[in-house]
C-alpha cells in the first residue's frame, strides 16, 4: 500500500503515546488471531482503533456487498453524541483509497484542495481523516477502513496513517 504524504503543522496528535499505541496494536493482533466470525473481527478492529486513536471521533469498516460489489457499512462506531448516531463517511476519500489501493491522510479536510468540491466532506464537517484499503492475500481489495475526527484541534499525522495501514494488514488476514 502506498501513502499520500502531506505537510505537518503544529497541532495535537490524534493517537496516544507510542507505548500505548504498541499495546493497542498488540491487543488488536491478539483479538484478530482468535478466529472470530466476520462481524466480531470488524468490531474488534474498530474497538482497537478507537482506543488507539483516542481523539478520533468515529470509525467505519466498509466491505463490498456480495451481489452488487458496492461498499456498505459492515461495522461503525462513533463517540459523537448525536440524535442520528450515524458515522460520517466521505465517499470520495473511501473510493480513492479503494480504487488506488492507497492509504489516504487528510490533515484538514476543509482546507484540503483535493476534497474542497466534495459535498460529503464539507456538509459532514469532517476535519481529519485517515482511510486505508483492506488488501487480501491475492491483492484483492476486501474493503476499506476510515477513521476521522471532527475537532480541528486533533489531526492525524503520517505516523497514524502508517499505523492504520499496519493494523489494516492484520485485519485483512482475519477477514
C-alpha positions as a LaTeX table, in Angstrom:
\begin{tabular}{lrrr}
\hline
Residue & $x$ (\AA) & $y$ (\AA) & $z$ (\AA) \\
\hline
Unk1 & 0.00 & 0.00 & 0.00 \\
Unk2 & 1.34 & 3.41 & $-0.90$ \\
Unk3 & 0.87 & 6.52 & 1.19 \\
Unk4 & $-0.30$ & 10.01 & 0.37 \\
Unk5 & 2.07 & 12.40 & 2.14 \\
Unk6 & 1.11 & 15.87 & 3.28 \\
Unk7 & 2.86 & 18.61 & 5.21 \\
Unk8 & 2.62 & 18.60 & 9.01 \\
Unk9 & 1.67 & 21.60 & 11.12 \\
Unk10 & 1.54 & 22.35 & 14.83 \\
Unk11 & $-1.45$ & 20.72 & 16.50 \\
Unk12 & $-2.36$ & 17.96 & 18.90 \\
Unk13 & $-1.80$ & 14.45 & 17.57 \\
Unk14 & $-4.82$ & 12.16 & 17.47 \\
Unk15 & $-3.14$ & 9.00 & 18.75 \\
Unk16 & $-1.82$ & 8.03 & 22.15 \\
Unk17 & 1.79 & 7.90 & 23.24 \\
Unk18 & 3.98 & 5.28 & 21.49 \\
Unk19 & 3.85 & 2.73 & 24.32 \\
Unk20 & 0.06 & 2.87 & 24.49 \\
Unk21 & $-0.16$ & 2.62 & 20.69 \\
Unk22 & 2.03 & $-0.50$ & 20.70 \\
Unk23 & $-0.11$ & $-2.01$ & 23.45 \\
Unk24 & $-3.26$ & $-1.28$ & 21.42 \\
Unk25 & $-1.73$ & $-2.91$ & 18.31 \\
Unk26 & $-0.85$ & $-5.99$ & 20.35 \\
Unk27 & $-4.40$ & $-6.18$ & 21.73 \\
Unk28 & $-5.86$ & $-5.88$ & 18.23 \\
Unk29 & $-3.50$ & $-8.62$ & 16.98 \\
Unk30 & $-4.48$ & $-10.90$ & 19.83 \\
Unk31 & $-8.20$ & $-10.36$ & 19.25 \\
Unk32 & $-7.93$ & $-10.86$ & 15.49 \\
Unk33 & $-5.90$ & $-14.03$ & 15.99 \\
Unk34 & $-8.70$ & $-15.69$ & 17.95 \\
Unk35 & $-10.60$ & $-16.72$ & 14.81 \\
Unk36 & $-13.82$ & $-14.75$ & 15.26 \\
Unk37 & $-16.72$ & $-14.55$ & 12.85 \\
Unk38 & $-16.57$ & $-11.64$ & 10.39 \\
Unk39 & $-18.84$ & $-9.38$ & 12.48 \\
Unk40 & $-16.67$ & $-9.96$ & 15.54 \\
Unk41 & $-13.46$ & $-9.32$ & 13.57 \\
Unk42 & $-14.57$ & $-5.93$ & 12.26 \\
Unk43 & $-15.98$ & $-4.92$ & 15.65 \\
Unk44 & $-12.73$ & $-5.90$ & 17.41 \\
Unk45 & $-10.81$ & $-3.98$ & 14.76 \\
Unk46 & $-12.82$ & $-0.80$ & 15.33 \\
Unk47 & $-12.72$ & $-1.15$ & 19.12 \\
Unk48 & $-8.94$ & $-1.32$ & 19.00 \\
Unk49 & $-8.59$ & 1.54 & 16.53 \\
Unk50 & $-10.75$ & 3.90 & 18.57 \\
Unk51 & $-8.72$ & 3.01 & 21.66 \\
Unk52 & $-5.51$ & 3.56 & 19.75 \\
Unk53 & $-6.60$ & 6.89 & 18.28 \\
Unk54 & $-8.16$ & 8.24 & 21.46 \\
Unk55 & $-9.16$ & 11.60 & 19.95 \\
Unk56 & $-10.78$ & 10.03 & 16.88 \\
Unk57 & $-14.50$ & 10.72 & 16.75 \\
Unk58 & $-15.59$ & 7.79 & 14.65 \\
Unk59 & $-14.55$ & 4.80 & 12.62 \\
Unk60 & $-16.09$ & 2.58 & 9.99 \\
Unk61 & $-15.29$ & $-0.64$ & 8.16 \\
Unk62 & $-16.84$ & $-0.92$ & 4.72 \\
Unk63 & $-16.97$ & $-4.21$ & 2.83 \\
Unk64 & $-18.38$ & $-4.91$ & $-0.64$ \\
Unk65 & $-21.89$ & $-6.21$ & $-0.98$ \\
Unk66 & $-21.59$ & $-9.78$ & $-2.34$ \\
Unk67 & $-24.09$ & $-9.11$ & $-5.13$ \\
Unk68 & $-23.50$ & $-5.52$ & $-6.22$ \\
Unk69 & $-19.87$ & $-5.06$ & $-5.17$ \\
Unk70 & $-20.76$ & $-1.66$ & $-3.73$ \\
Unk71 & $-19.16$ & $-0.83$ & $-0.41$ \\
Unk72 & $-21.50$ & $-0.98$ & 2.55 \\
Unk73 & $-21.03$ & $-0.40$ & 6.25 \\
Unk74 & $-20.11$ & $-3.63$ & 7.99 \\
Unk75 & $-19.27$ & $-2.02$ & 11.33 \\
Unk76 & $-19.20$ & 1.52 & 12.65 \\
Unk77 & $-18.61$ & 3.30 & 15.92 \\
Unk78 & $-18.93$ & 6.91 & 16.92 \\
Unk79 & $-18.04$ & 8.88 & 20.02 \\
Unk80 & $-20.17$ & 11.81 & 18.85 \\
Unk81 & $-23.37$ & 12.30 & 20.82 \\
Unk82 & $-25.97$ & 12.97 & 18.17 \\
Unk83 & $-29.62$ & 12.07 & 17.58 \\
Unk84 & $-28.83$ & 10.45 & 14.22 \\
Unk85 & $-25.92$ & 8.29 & 15.55 \\
Unk86 & $-24.65$ & 7.55 & 12.06 \\
Unk87 & $-20.99$ & 7.65 & 11.13 \\
Unk88 & $-19.96$ & 10.23 & 8.58 \\
Unk89 & $-18.35$ & 8.62 & 5.55 \\
Unk90 & $-16.56$ & 10.53 & 2.81 \\
Unk91 & $-17.42$ & 8.66 & $-0.37$ \\
Unk92 & $-14.70$ & 10.40 & $-2.36$ \\
Unk93 & $-11.96$ & 9.52 & 0.16 \\
Unk94 & $-13.19$ & 5.94 & 0.56 \\
Unk95 & $-13.41$ & 5.39 & $-3.20$ \\
Unk96 & $-9.96$ & 6.86 & $-3.78$ \\
Unk97 & $-8.47$ & 4.55 & $-1.15$ \\
Unk98 & $-10.24$ & 1.57 & $-2.70$ \\
Unk99 & $-9.55$ & 2.33 & $-6.36$ \\
Unk100 & $-5.94$ & 3.44 & $-5.90$ \\
Unk101 & $-5.10$ & 0.85 & $-3.22$ \\
Unk102 & $-3.57$ & 3.67 & $-1.22$ \\
Unk103 & $-3.80$ & 4.88 & 2.32 \\
Unk104 & $-5.00$ & 8.48 & 2.44 \\
Unk105 & $-4.16$ & 11.07 & 5.06 \\
Unk106 & $-6.23$ & 14.24 & 5.16 \\
Unk107 & $-4.96$ & 16.55 & 7.89 \\
Unk108 & $-7.72$ & 19.11 & 7.42 \\
Unk109 & $-10.50$ & 18.12 & 5.04 \\
Unk110 & $-11.97$ & 21.63 & 4.99 \\
Unk111 & $-8.72$ & 23.12 & 3.67 \\
Unk112 & $-7.50$ & 20.20 & 1.54 \\
Unk113 & $-7.86$ & 21.23 & $-2.11$ \\
Unk114 & $-8.30$ & 17.60 & $-3.20$ \\
Unk115 & $-11.64$ & 17.43 & $-1.40$ \\
Unk116 & $-12.98$ & 21.01 & $-1.32$ \\
Unk117 & $-15.50$ & 20.22 & $-4.06$ \\
Unk118 & $-16.81$ & 17.18 & $-2.19$ \\
Unk119 & $-20.25$ & 17.64 & $-0.65$ \\
Unk120 & $-19.71$ & 14.70 & 1.71 \\
Unk121 & $-16.58$ & 16.29 & 3.17 \\
Unk122 & $-17.95$ & 19.83 & 3.53 \\
Unk123 & $-21.51$ & 19.02 & 4.64 \\
Unk124 & $-20.42$ & 16.49 & 7.27 \\
Unk125 & $-17.72$ & 18.77 & 8.65 \\
Unk126 & $-15.05$ & 16.11 & 8.65 \\
Unk127 & $-11.76$ & 17.59 & 9.80 \\
Unk128 & $-9.01$ & 14.99 & 9.74 \\
Unk129 & $-9.36$ & 11.59 & 8.10 \\
Unk130 & $-7.24$ & 8.50 & 7.59 \\
Unk131 & $-8.55$ & 5.88 & 5.22 \\
Unk132 & $-6.92$ & 2.66 & 4.05 \\
Unk133 & $-7.94$ & $-0.28$ & 1.89 \\
Unk134 & $-8.11$ & $-3.79$ & 3.32 \\
Unk135 & $-5.98$ & $-5.75$ & 0.87 \\
Unk136 & $-6.19$ & $-9.55$ & 0.86 \\
Unk137 & $-3.52$ & $-12.15$ & 0.21 \\
Unk138 & $-4.31$ & $-12.20$ & $-3.51$ \\
Unk139 & $-4.08$ & $-8.38$ & $-3.67$ \\
Unk140 & $-7.87$ & $-8.04$ & $-3.87$ \\
Unk141 & $-9.35$ & $-5.05$ & $-2.07$ \\
Unk142 & $-11.57$ & $-6.62$ & 0.58 \\
Unk143 & $-12.88$ & $-3.31$ & 1.92 \\
Unk144 & $-11.88$ & 0.00 & 3.44 \\
Unk145 & $-11.36$ & 1.41 & 6.94 \\
Unk146 & $-11.98$ & 5.11 & 7.63 \\
Unk147 & $-11.21$ & 6.83 & 10.95 \\
Unk148 & $-11.98$ & 10.52 & 11.40 \\
Unk149 & $-12.08$ & 13.48 & 13.74 \\
Unk150 & $-14.48$ & 16.39 & 13.81 \\
Unk151 & $-12.38$ & 18.68 & 16.00 \\
Unk152 & $-9.80$ & 20.88 & 14.26 \\
Unk153 & $-7.50$ & 20.59 & 17.29 \\
Unk154 & $-6.95$ & 16.87 & 16.70 \\
Unk155 & $-5.33$ & 15.87 & 13.44 \\
Unk156 & $-3.92$ & 12.66 & 12.11 \\
Unk157 & $-0.27$ & 12.59 & 11.05 \\
Unk158 & 1.74 & 10.36 & 8.73 \\
Unk159 & 2.66 & 8.01 & 11.58 \\
Unk160 & $-1.07$ & 7.47 & 12.28 \\
Unk161 & $-1.65$ & 6.54 & 8.64 \\
Unk162 & 1.26 & 4.12 & 8.69 \\
Unk163 & $-0.06$ & 2.53 & 11.88 \\
Unk164 & $-3.54$ & 2.16 & 10.37 \\
Unk165 & $-2.01$ & 0.50 & 7.29 \\
Unk166 & $-0.27$ & $-1.99$ & 9.58 \\
Unk167 & $-3.43$ & $-2.76$ & 11.54 \\
Unk168 & $-5.45$ & $-2.99$ & 8.31 \\
Unk169 & $-2.99$ & $-5.61$ & 7.03 \\
Unk170 & $-3.68$ & $-7.71$ & 10.12 \\
Unk171 & $-7.40$ & $-7.13$ & 9.73 \\
Unk172 & $-7.26$ & $-8.23$ & 6.10 \\
Unk173 & $-5.75$ & $-11.55$ & 7.10 \\
Unk174 & $-8.52$ & $-12.09$ & 9.66 \\
Unk175 & $-11.25$ & $-11.21$ & 7.15 \\
\hline
\end{tabular}
